[in-house]
Coordinates of C-alpha atoms and ligand atoms in Angstrom, one line a residue:
M1 CA 10.0 29.9 20.7
K2 CA 10.1 30.6 24.4
K3 CA 13.2 32.2 25.8
K4 CA 13.9 29.6 28.4
T5 CA 17.4 28.3 27.5
R6 CA 18.7 26.9 30.7
A7 CA 19.1 23.1 30.7
K8 CA 16.6 21.4 33.0
Q9 CA 17.9 19.2 35.7
N10 CA 16.8 15.6 35.8
Q11 CA 15.5 15.8 32.3
P12 CA 14.8 12.5 30.5
A13 CA 17.8 10.8 29.0
K14 CA 18.8 11.2 25.4
V15 CA 20.1 8.3 23.3
W16 CA 23.4 10.1 22.9
R17 CA 23.6 11.4 26.5
G18 CA 26.8 9.4 27.5
R19 CA 29.5 11.9 26.7
F20 CA 27.7 15.0 28.0
E21 CA 27.6 16.4 31.5
S22 CA 24.3 18.3 31.0
G23 CA 21.5 17.9 28.5
P24 CA 20.9 20.4 25.8
S25 CA 19.1 23.7 26.6
E26 CA 15.4 23.6 26.2
L27 CA 15.8 25.9 23.2
M28 CA 18.3 23.6 21.5
E29 CA 16.0 20.7 22.3
R30 CA 13.1 22.3 20.6
F31 CA 15.2 23.6 17.7
S32 CA 16.6 20.2 16.9
H33 CA 13.5 18.1 17.2
S34 CA 12.1 16.7 14.0
L35 CA 9.4 14.5 15.3
E36 CA 6.6 16.7 14.2
I37 CA 7.8 16.1 10.6
D38 CA 9.3 12.6 10.6
R39 CA 6.6 10.9 12.7
V40 CA 4.8 10.0 9.4
L41 CA 7.7 7.6 8.9
W42 CA 6.6 5.4 11.8
E43 CA 5.4 2.5 9.6
E44 CA 8.7 2.4 7.6
D45 CA 10.7 2.8 10.8
L46 CA 9.0 -0.3 12.3
A47 CA 9.6 -2.3 9.0
V48 CA 13.3 -1.3 9.2
G49 CA 13.4 -2.4 12.9
R50 CA 11.9 -5.8 12.1
A51 CA 14.3 -6.4 9.2
W52 CA 17.3 -5.2 11.3
A53 CA 16.4 -7.5 14.2
K54 CA 16.2 -10.4 11.8
A55 CA 19.6 -9.5 10.4
L56 CA 21.2 -9.2 13.9
R57 CA 19.8 -12.6 14.8
A58 CA 21.2 -14.2 11.7
A59 CA 24.6 -12.6 12.5
N60 CA 24.3 -14.0 16.0
I61 CA 24.2 -10.6 17.7
L62 CA 20.8 -11.4 19.1
T63 CA 19.6 -14.8 20.5
A64 CA 16.5 -16.3 19.1
A65 CA 14.7 -15.4 22.3
E66 CA 15.8 -11.8 22.1
E67 CA 14.7 -11.5 18.5
T68 CA 11.3 -12.9 19.4
K69 CA 11.0 -10.3 22.2
I70 CA 11.9 -7.5 19.8
Q71 CA 9.5 -8.7 17.1
R72 CA 6.7 -9.0 19.6
A73 CA 7.4 -5.5 20.9
L74 CA 7.5 -4.1 17.4
R75 CA 4.1 -5.6 16.7
A76 CA 2.8 -4.1 19.9
I77 CA 4.2 -0.7 18.9
E78 CA 2.5 -1.1 15.5
Q79 CA -0.8 -1.6 17.2
E80 CA -0.2 1.5 19.3
F81 CA 0.4 3.6 16.2
R82 CA -2.6 2.1 14.3
R83 CA -4.9 2.9 17.2
A84 CA -3.3 6.3 17.7
R85 CA -2.3 5.2 21.2
F86 CA 1.4 5.6 20.8
Q87 CA 2.7 8.0 23.5
F88 CA 5.4 10.3 22.4
L89 CA 7.7 11.7 25.2
P90 CA 9.4 15.0 25.2
Q91 CA 12.8 13.4 24.8
D92 CA 11.8 11.7 21.5
E93 CA 13.7 13.9 19.2
D94 CA 12.7 12.1 16.1
I95 CA 10.7 9.0 15.1
H96 CA 13.8 6.7 15.3
V97 CA 14.5 7.6 18.9
A98 CA 10.8 7.4 19.8
V99 CA 10.5 3.8 18.4
E100 CA 13.7 2.7 20.0
R101 CA 12.8 4.1 23.3
R102 CA 9.4 2.4 23.3
L103 CA 11.0 -0.8 22.1
T104 CA 13.4 -0.8 25.0
E105 CA 10.5 -0.1 27.4
L106 CA 8.7 -3.2 26.1
A107 CA 11.6 -5.6 25.3
G108 CA 14.1 -4.5 28.0
D109 CA 17.7 -5.4 27.3
A110 CA 16.8 -7.1 24.0
G111 CA 15.4 -3.8 22.8
A112 CA 18.5 -2.0 23.9
K113 CA 20.5 -4.1 21.4
I114 CA 18.5 -3.1 18.3
H115 CA 20.8 -0.2 17.4
T116 CA 23.8 -2.5 17.2
G117 CA 25.8 -1.7 14.1
R118 CA 23.1 0.7 12.9
S119 CA 23.0 4.5 12.8
R120 CA 20.2 6.9 12.4
N121 CA 22.1 8.0 9.4
D122 CA 21.4 4.8 7.5
Q123 CA 18.1 4.3 9.2
V124 CA 16.6 7.6 8.2
V125 CA 17.4 7.3 4.5
T126 CA 16.1 3.7 4.5
D127 CA 12.8 4.9 6.0
F128 CA 12.7 7.8 3.6
R129 CA 13.3 5.7 0.5
L130 CA 10.6 3.2 1.6
Y131 CA 8.2 6.1 2.3
L132 CA 8.9 7.6 -1.1
K133 CA 8.1 4.3 -2.9
R134 CA 4.7 4.4 -1.2
K135 CA 4.1 8.1 -2.0
V136 CA 5.1 7.7 -5.6
N137 CA 2.4 5.1 -6.0
E138 CA -0.1 7.5 -4.6
L139 CA 1.0 10.2 -7.0
Q140 CA 0.7 7.6 -9.9
A141 CA -2.9 6.9 -8.8
L142 CA -3.7 10.7 -8.8
L143 CA -2.1 11.1 -12.2
R144 CA -4.3 8.4 -13.6
N145 CA -7.4 9.8 -12.0
L146 CA -6.7 13.1 -13.7
V147 CA -6.1 11.4 -17.0
Q148 CA -9.5 9.7 -16.6
V149 CA -11.1 13.2 -16.2
I150 CA -9.3 14.4 -19.2
V151 CA -10.5 11.5 -21.3
T152 CA -14.1 12.0 -20.2
Q153 CA -14.0 15.7 -21.0
A154 CA -12.2 15.1 -24.3
E155 CA -14.8 12.6 -25.3
A156 CA -17.6 14.9 -24.4
T157 CA -16.2 17.8 -26.4
E158 CA -14.8 16.1 -29.5
E159 CA -16.8 18.3 -31.9
M160 CA -15.9 21.6 -30.2
I161 CA -13.5 23.9 -32.1
L162 CA -11.8 26.9 -30.6
P163 CA -9.0 29.2 -31.6
G164 CA -5.5 27.8 -30.9
Y165 CA -3.2 30.5 -29.6
T166 CA 0.5 31.1 -29.8
H167 CA 1.9 34.2 -28.1
T168 CA -1.6 34.6 -26.7
Q169 CA -2.6 35.6 -30.3
Q170 CA -5.1 33.6 -32.3
A171 CA -3.2 31.2 -34.5
Q172 CA -5.1 28.3 -36.0
P173 CA -8.4 26.5 -35.2
I174 CA -8.0 23.4 -33.0
R175 CA -10.3 20.9 -31.4
L176 CA -10.9 21.3 -27.7
A177 CA -10.3 17.6 -27.2
H178 CA -6.9 18.0 -28.9
Y179 CA -6.0 20.7 -26.4
L180 CA -7.2 18.7 -23.5
L181 CA -5.4 15.6 -24.6
S182 CA -2.1 17.5 -24.7
A183 CA -2.3 17.3 -20.9
F184 CA -2.6 13.5 -21.1
F185 CA 0.8 13.3 -22.9
A186 CA 2.4 15.6 -20.4
L187 CA 1.0 13.7 -17.5
R188 CA 2.0 10.3 -19.0
R189 CA 5.6 11.7 -19.2
H190 CA 5.4 12.6 -15.5
S191 CA 4.2 9.1 -14.7
E192 CA 7.2 7.7 -16.6
Q193 CA 9.5 10.1 -14.7
L194 CA 8.2 8.7 -11.5
N195 CA 8.7 5.1 -12.7
D196 CA 12.3 5.9 -13.6
F197 CA 12.7 7.5 -10.2
L198 CA 11.4 4.3 -8.6
L199 CA 14.1 2.3 -10.4
R200 CA 16.8 4.6 -8.9
I201 CA 15.6 4.7 -5.3
D202 CA 15.1 1.0 -5.3
E203 CA 18.4 0.4 -3.4
L204 CA 19.0 -0.2 0.3
P205 CA 21.1 2.1 2.4
L206 CA 20.6 0.1 5.7
G207 CA 23.8 -1.6 6.9
S208 CA 25.9 1.5 6.1
G209 CA 26.2 2.7 9.7
S210 CA 27.0 6.4 10.2
V211 CA 29.6 6.7 7.5
A212 CA 32.0 3.8 7.3
G213 CA 29.7 0.8 7.1
T214 CA 28.6 -1.7 9.8
A215 CA 31.1 -3.7 11.8
F216 CA 28.8 -6.7 12.1
A217 CA 28.3 -9.5 9.7
V218 CA 24.8 -8.6 8.6
D219 CA 23.6 -9.9 5.3
R220 CA 22.6 -6.8 3.5
K221 CA 21.3 -8.6 0.5
L222 CA 18.8 -10.4 2.7
L223 CA 17.9 -7.1 4.3
A224 CA 17.2 -5.7 0.9
T225 CA 14.9 -8.5 0.0
E226 CA 13.2 -8.3 3.4
L227 CA 12.4 -4.6 2.8
G228 CA 11.6 -4.9 -0.8
F229 CA 14.6 -3.3 -2.4
S230 CA 16.1 -4.9 -5.4
R231 CA 19.8 -4.2 -4.5
V232 CA 22.0 -2.8 -1.8
M233 CA 23.9 0.5 -2.0
E234 CA 27.5 -0.3 -2.5
N235 CA 29.1 2.6 -0.8
S236 CA 28.3 3.5 2.8
I237 CA 29.3 7.2 2.3
D238 CA 27.1 7.6 -0.7
A239 CA 24.3 5.6 1.0
T240 CA 24.2 7.9 4.1
G241 CA 25.2 11.2 2.6
S242 CA 23.5 11.5 -0.8
R243 CA 20.2 13.2 -1.2
S244 CA 20.0 13.4 -4.9
F245 CA 16.9 11.2 -4.7
C246 CA 15.3 14.2 -2.9
S247 CA 16.3 16.5 -5.7
E248 CA 15.0 14.0 -8.3
V249 CA 11.5 13.5 -6.8
G250 CA 11.5 17.2 -6.0
F251 CA 12.0 18.0 -9.6
I252 CA 9.3 15.7 -10.8
C253 CA 6.9 17.2 -8.3
A254 CA 7.8 20.7 -9.3
D255 CA 7.5 19.7 -13.0
I256 CA 4.1 18.2 -12.5
C257 CA 2.9 21.4 -10.7
T258 CA 4.5 23.5 -13.5
T259 CA 2.6 21.5 -16.2
L260 CA -0.7 22.0 -14.3
S261 CA 0.0 25.7 -13.8
R262 CA 0.2 26.3 -17.5
Y263 CA -3.3 24.8 -18.0
C264 CA -4.5 26.7 -15.0
H265 CA -3.3 29.9 -16.7
D266 CA -5.4 29.1 -19.8
F267 CA -8.5 28.2 -17.8
I268 CA -8.2 31.4 -15.8
L269 CA -8.2 33.4 -19.0
W270 CA -10.9 31.3 -20.5
S271 CA -13.2 31.8 -17.5
G272 CA -12.9 35.6 -17.9
Q273 CA -15.8 37.5 -19.6
E274 CA -13.7 38.4 -22.6
F275 CA -13.3 34.7 -23.5
S276 CA -16.2 33.0 -21.7
F277 CA -15.0 29.7 -23.1
I278 CA -15.7 27.9 -19.8
N279 CA -18.2 28.1 -16.9
L280 CA -16.4 27.0 -13.7
G281 CA -18.2 24.4 -11.6
D282 CA -19.6 26.0 -8.4
Q283 CA -17.7 23.4 -6.4
F284 CA -14.3 24.8 -7.5
A285 CA -15.1 28.5 -7.9
T286 CA -15.3 31.2 -5.2
G287 CA -17.1 34.4 -4.8
S288 CA -16.1 37.9 -3.6
S289 CA -16.9 39.2 -0.1
M290 CA -17.8 42.6 -1.6
M291 CA -18.9 42.1 -5.2
P292 CA -22.0 39.9 -5.6
N293 CA -21.4 39.4 -9.3
K294 CA -18.1 37.6 -8.9
K295 CA -17.3 34.0 -9.7
N296 CA -13.6 33.6 -9.4
P297 CA -11.2 30.9 -10.7
D298 CA -9.4 30.6 -7.3
A299 CA -8.8 26.9 -7.7
F300 CA -6.7 27.5 -10.8
E301 CA -5.1 30.6 -9.3
L302 CA -4.1 28.7 -6.2
M303 CA -2.6 25.9 -8.2
R304 CA -0.6 28.4 -10.2
G305 CA 0.6 29.9 -6.9
Q306 CA 1.4 26.5 -5.5
A307 CA 3.5 25.7 -8.5
A308 CA 5.7 28.8 -7.6
M309 CA 6.1 27.4 -4.1
A310 CA 6.9 24.0 -5.4
I311 CA 9.7 25.4 -7.5
G312 CA 11.0 27.3 -4.5
I313 CA 11.0 24.2 -2.4
L314 CA 12.9 22.3 -5.1
S315 CA 15.5 25.0 -5.1
G316 CA 15.7 24.8 -1.3
I317 CA 16.3 21.0 -1.6
M318 CA 19.2 21.6 -3.9
M319 CA 20.6 24.5 -1.9
L320 CA 20.6 22.2 1.2
Q321 CA 23.1 20.0 -0.6
K322 CA 25.3 22.2 -2.6
G323 CA 27.6 23.5 0.1
L324 CA 27.5 20.4 2.2
P325 CA 30.4 18.1 2.9
V326 CA 29.9 14.7 1.3
T327 CA 28.8 12.6 4.4
Y328 CA 25.8 13.0 6.7
N329 CA 25.4 16.5 8.3
R330 CA 22.4 17.5 10.4
D331 CA 21.4 20.0 7.8
L332 CA 20.0 17.0 6.0
Q333 CA 17.2 16.8 8.5
E334 CA 15.5 19.5 6.5
D335 CA 15.2 17.2 3.5
K336 CA 12.1 15.7 4.9
R337 CA 10.3 18.9 5.7
A338 CA 10.9 20.1 2.1
V339 CA 10.1 16.8 0.3
F340 CA 7.0 16.1 2.4
E341 CA 5.6 19.6 1.7
L342 CA 6.4 19.3 -2.0
L343 CA 4.6 15.9 -2.1
Q344 CA 1.6 17.4 -0.4
I345 CA 1.4 20.3 -2.8
T346 CA 1.7 18.0 -5.8
Q347 CA -1.0 15.7 -4.5
D348 CA -3.3 18.6 -3.7
C349 CA -2.8 20.1 -7.1
L350 CA -3.5 16.8 -8.9
E351 CA -6.6 16.3 -7.0
V352 CA -8.0 19.8 -7.2
F353 CA -7.2 20.0 -10.9
A354 CA -9.1 16.8 -11.6
G355 CA -12.1 18.1 -9.6
A356 CA -12.0 21.6 -11.2
L357 CA -11.7 20.1 -14.7
A358 CA -14.4 17.6 -14.2
T359 CA -16.8 20.3 -13.1
C360 CA -15.9 22.8 -15.9
R361 CA -18.5 23.3 -18.6
F362 CA -17.1 24.3 -22.0
R363 CA -19.1 26.7 -24.1
K364 CA -19.1 25.6 -27.7
E365 CA -20.9 28.7 -29.0
K366 CA -18.4 31.1 -27.4
M367 CA -15.4 29.2 -28.7
E368 CA -16.7 29.2 -32.2
A369 CA -17.7 32.8 -32.1
A370 CA -14.2 33.7 -31.1
I371 CA -12.7 32.2 -34.2
D372 CA -11.6 35.2 -36.3
S373 CA -11.3 34.6 -40.0
S374 CA -7.6 35.5 -39.9
L375 CA -7.1 32.1 -38.4
F376 CA -7.6 30.6 -41.8
A377 CA -4.6 32.5 -43.3
T378 CA -2.4 29.4 -43.2
D379 CA -5.2 27.4 -44.8
I380 CA -5.3 29.8 -47.7
A381 CA -1.5 29.6 -48.1
D382 CA -1.8 25.8 -48.0
Y383 CA -4.5 26.0 -50.7
L384 CA -2.2 27.9 -52.9
V385 CA 0.6 25.4 -52.3
R386 CA -1.8 22.7 -53.5
K387 CA -2.1 24.7 -56.7
G388 CA 1.6 24.6 -57.2
I389 CA 2.7 27.9 -55.7
P390 CA 5.9 27.6 -53.5
F391 CA 4.9 28.1 -49.9
R392 CA 7.1 31.1 -49.3
Q393 CA 5.4 32.9 -52.2
A394 CA 1.9 31.7 -51.0
H395 CA 2.7 33.0 -47.5
N396 CA 3.6 36.4 -49.0
L397 CA 0.5 36.7 -51.0
V398 CA -1.8 35.8 -48.1
A399 CA 0.1 38.3 -45.9
Q400 CA -0.7 41.0 -48.5
A401 CA -4.4 40.1 -48.3
V402 CA -4.2 40.2 -44.4
Q403 CA -2.6 43.6 -44.6
H404 CA -5.1 44.9 -47.1
A405 CA -8.1 43.6 -45.0
E406 CA -6.7 45.3 -42.0
R407 CA -6.3 48.6 -44.0
V408 CA -9.9 48.6 -45.2
A409 CA -11.2 47.3 -41.9
F410 CA -12.5 44.0 -43.3
C411 CA -12.3 40.6 -41.8
L412 CA -10.3 38.3 -44.1
H413 CA -13.3 36.4 -45.2
E414 CA -15.0 39.6 -46.2
L415 CA -12.5 40.3 -49.0
P416 CA -14.4 39.7 -52.3
L417 CA -13.4 37.0 -54.8
H418 CA -12.2 39.5 -57.3
F419 CA -9.7 40.8 -54.8
W420 CA -8.2 37.3 -54.5
K421 CA -8.2 36.8 -58.2
A422 CA -6.5 40.1 -58.7
L423 CA -3.9 39.1 -56.1
H424 CA -2.8 36.0 -58.1
P425 CA -4.3 34.1 -61.0
A426 CA -4.1 30.8 -59.1
F427 CA -7.0 31.9 -56.9
D428 CA -10.5 30.6 -57.8
D429 CA -13.8 30.5 -56.0
E430 CA -12.6 27.5 -53.9
V431 CA -10.7 30.0 -51.8
M432 CA -14.0 31.0 -50.1
K433 CA -14.2 27.4 -48.8
C434 CA -11.1 27.9 -46.7
F435 CA -13.0 29.8 -44.1
D436 CA -14.4 26.8 -42.4
A437 CA -13.1 25.7 -39.0
E438 CA -14.2 22.1 -39.6
V439 CA -12.4 21.9 -42.9
S440 CA -9.3 23.5 -41.4
V441 CA -9.0 21.1 -38.5
E442 CA -9.8 18.1 -40.7
R443 CA -6.9 19.0 -43.0
R444 CA -4.5 18.4 -40.1
N445 CA -4.7 14.7 -40.3
A446 CA -1.1 13.6 -40.0
I447 CA -0.2 11.9 -36.7
G448 CA -0.4 14.4 -33.9
G449 CA -2.8 16.8 -35.7
T450 CA -6.1 18.2 -34.7
S451 CA -8.4 16.3 -37.1
L452 CA -11.1 14.1 -35.6
A453 CA -9.3 10.9 -36.6
Q454 CA -6.1 12.0 -35.0
V455 CA -7.8 13.2 -31.9
Q456 CA -9.6 9.9 -31.6
R457 CA -6.3 8.2 -32.0
Q458 CA -4.9 10.2 -29.1
L459 CA -8.0 9.4 -27.1
Q460 CA -7.5 5.7 -27.7
E461 CA -3.9 6.0 -26.6
A462 CA -5.0 7.6 -23.4
K463 CA -7.6 4.9 -22.8
R464 CA -5.1 2.2 -23.5
W465 CA -2.7 3.7 -21.0
L466 CA -5.4 3.9 -18.4
Q467 CA -6.4 0.3 -19.0
Q468 CA -2.8 -0.9 -18.6
G469 CA -3.1 -0.4 -14.9
T470 CA -0.3 0.7 -12.7
P471 CA 2.9 -0.2 -14.5
Ligands
LIG1 N1 16.4 13.2 12.5 C1 17.6 13.0 11.8 C2 17.4 13.4 10.3 O1 16.4 13.4 9.9 C3 18.0 11.6 11.9 C4 19.5 11.4 11.7 C5 20.2 12.0 12.9 N2 21.6 11.7 12.8 C6 22.5 12.3 13.5 N3 23.7 12.0 13.4 N4 22.2 13.2 14.4 O2 18.4 13.6 9.7

């Protein structure tokens, strides 16, 4: 910021100028402006203006002629915005002031009546809620787009089997499609969270004034219908002061980014030479300025990084509120900066993840080659269980075999049949059939398992969900 702090003489009037002798310093002026952030609310602010003018007319605050003038001016302003012709002036400290200023220029005294019984405190949250409804729908579309990519990749890779990991250690074989579809279920949950959120923000703050409510007989129920809210907020203090809707949408966004970040982490590992499970699409990989050999998973790394920022912003949103008195305080202006940024991060991540996943090529041979025969240890224990050995004992026996193999530097499948038979009489030559990834995954055929039938069931569920359209 420049150091010039002295108030300028003859500076343009502010909407709240009345009780002041001088205007604010230029420094204060710049510091308190939020137009650069809240200008994106112009469409919502105009909708709120239209509805409010109607309500004022119905309450006989405006004459029919005045309302007509206002509505006409609001339409003209809308055209100015649509054609990117709207002229902001230095004294427009936020979008609400800018629109009211222009309205008064165009509609004269009628325009000067628009703020009757209204405050920027109820105006801004009404705009914000309307805006979030729109953005949530955009997020829903991006979630669906990503699920479509998951379905396509899962269908194309149904027969691929890779080691399933827990603790980053090989655990049991799984189908790649099973792994990919796990993301569908997580994303569907996020979509449901957003729907729940929509139910909660679907109430109208407008008509709450600054803190105490409005002194004019405006029909708030009609206002709600006009603006597409299903009910009115019943307490003006809660309506103007609460920002828990910011925390809620902030959490959902941070949660979405966190989900994606975990898949990113796997894909980063899988793209490394030691795994080589995936080839990154050129469109979503980057090179090194120094090392000609490099193909880096920057898309996934950036998303993992953005998830960290998303969580930071969520914590900022909550910090903004925790020490604040109950009603409106100017601190709350920061809510939009935070939420807008978080929405942008989330949208970017959903879009980039979809692009990066769609262009990934999975390498069947590398995945299969990575399956160590120790991954079949559970299958061997299960085989003993089918022969009547209690699971705990079976577990113990196979653990001894694993330990022995390790000691003699064998892979588990290299232990000879006589070793198994000596370990326990229940073993027969069937045990050698346990070392088959296909057999192993097909055994997991209860709902939620990794067998082909179960994976196809999940796939159907994902497709059904996609076909349902936006809920
Ligand atoms: N730009 C302000 C915000 O975003 C609008 C509300 C201003 N209210 C006030 N009492 N100064 O919070």
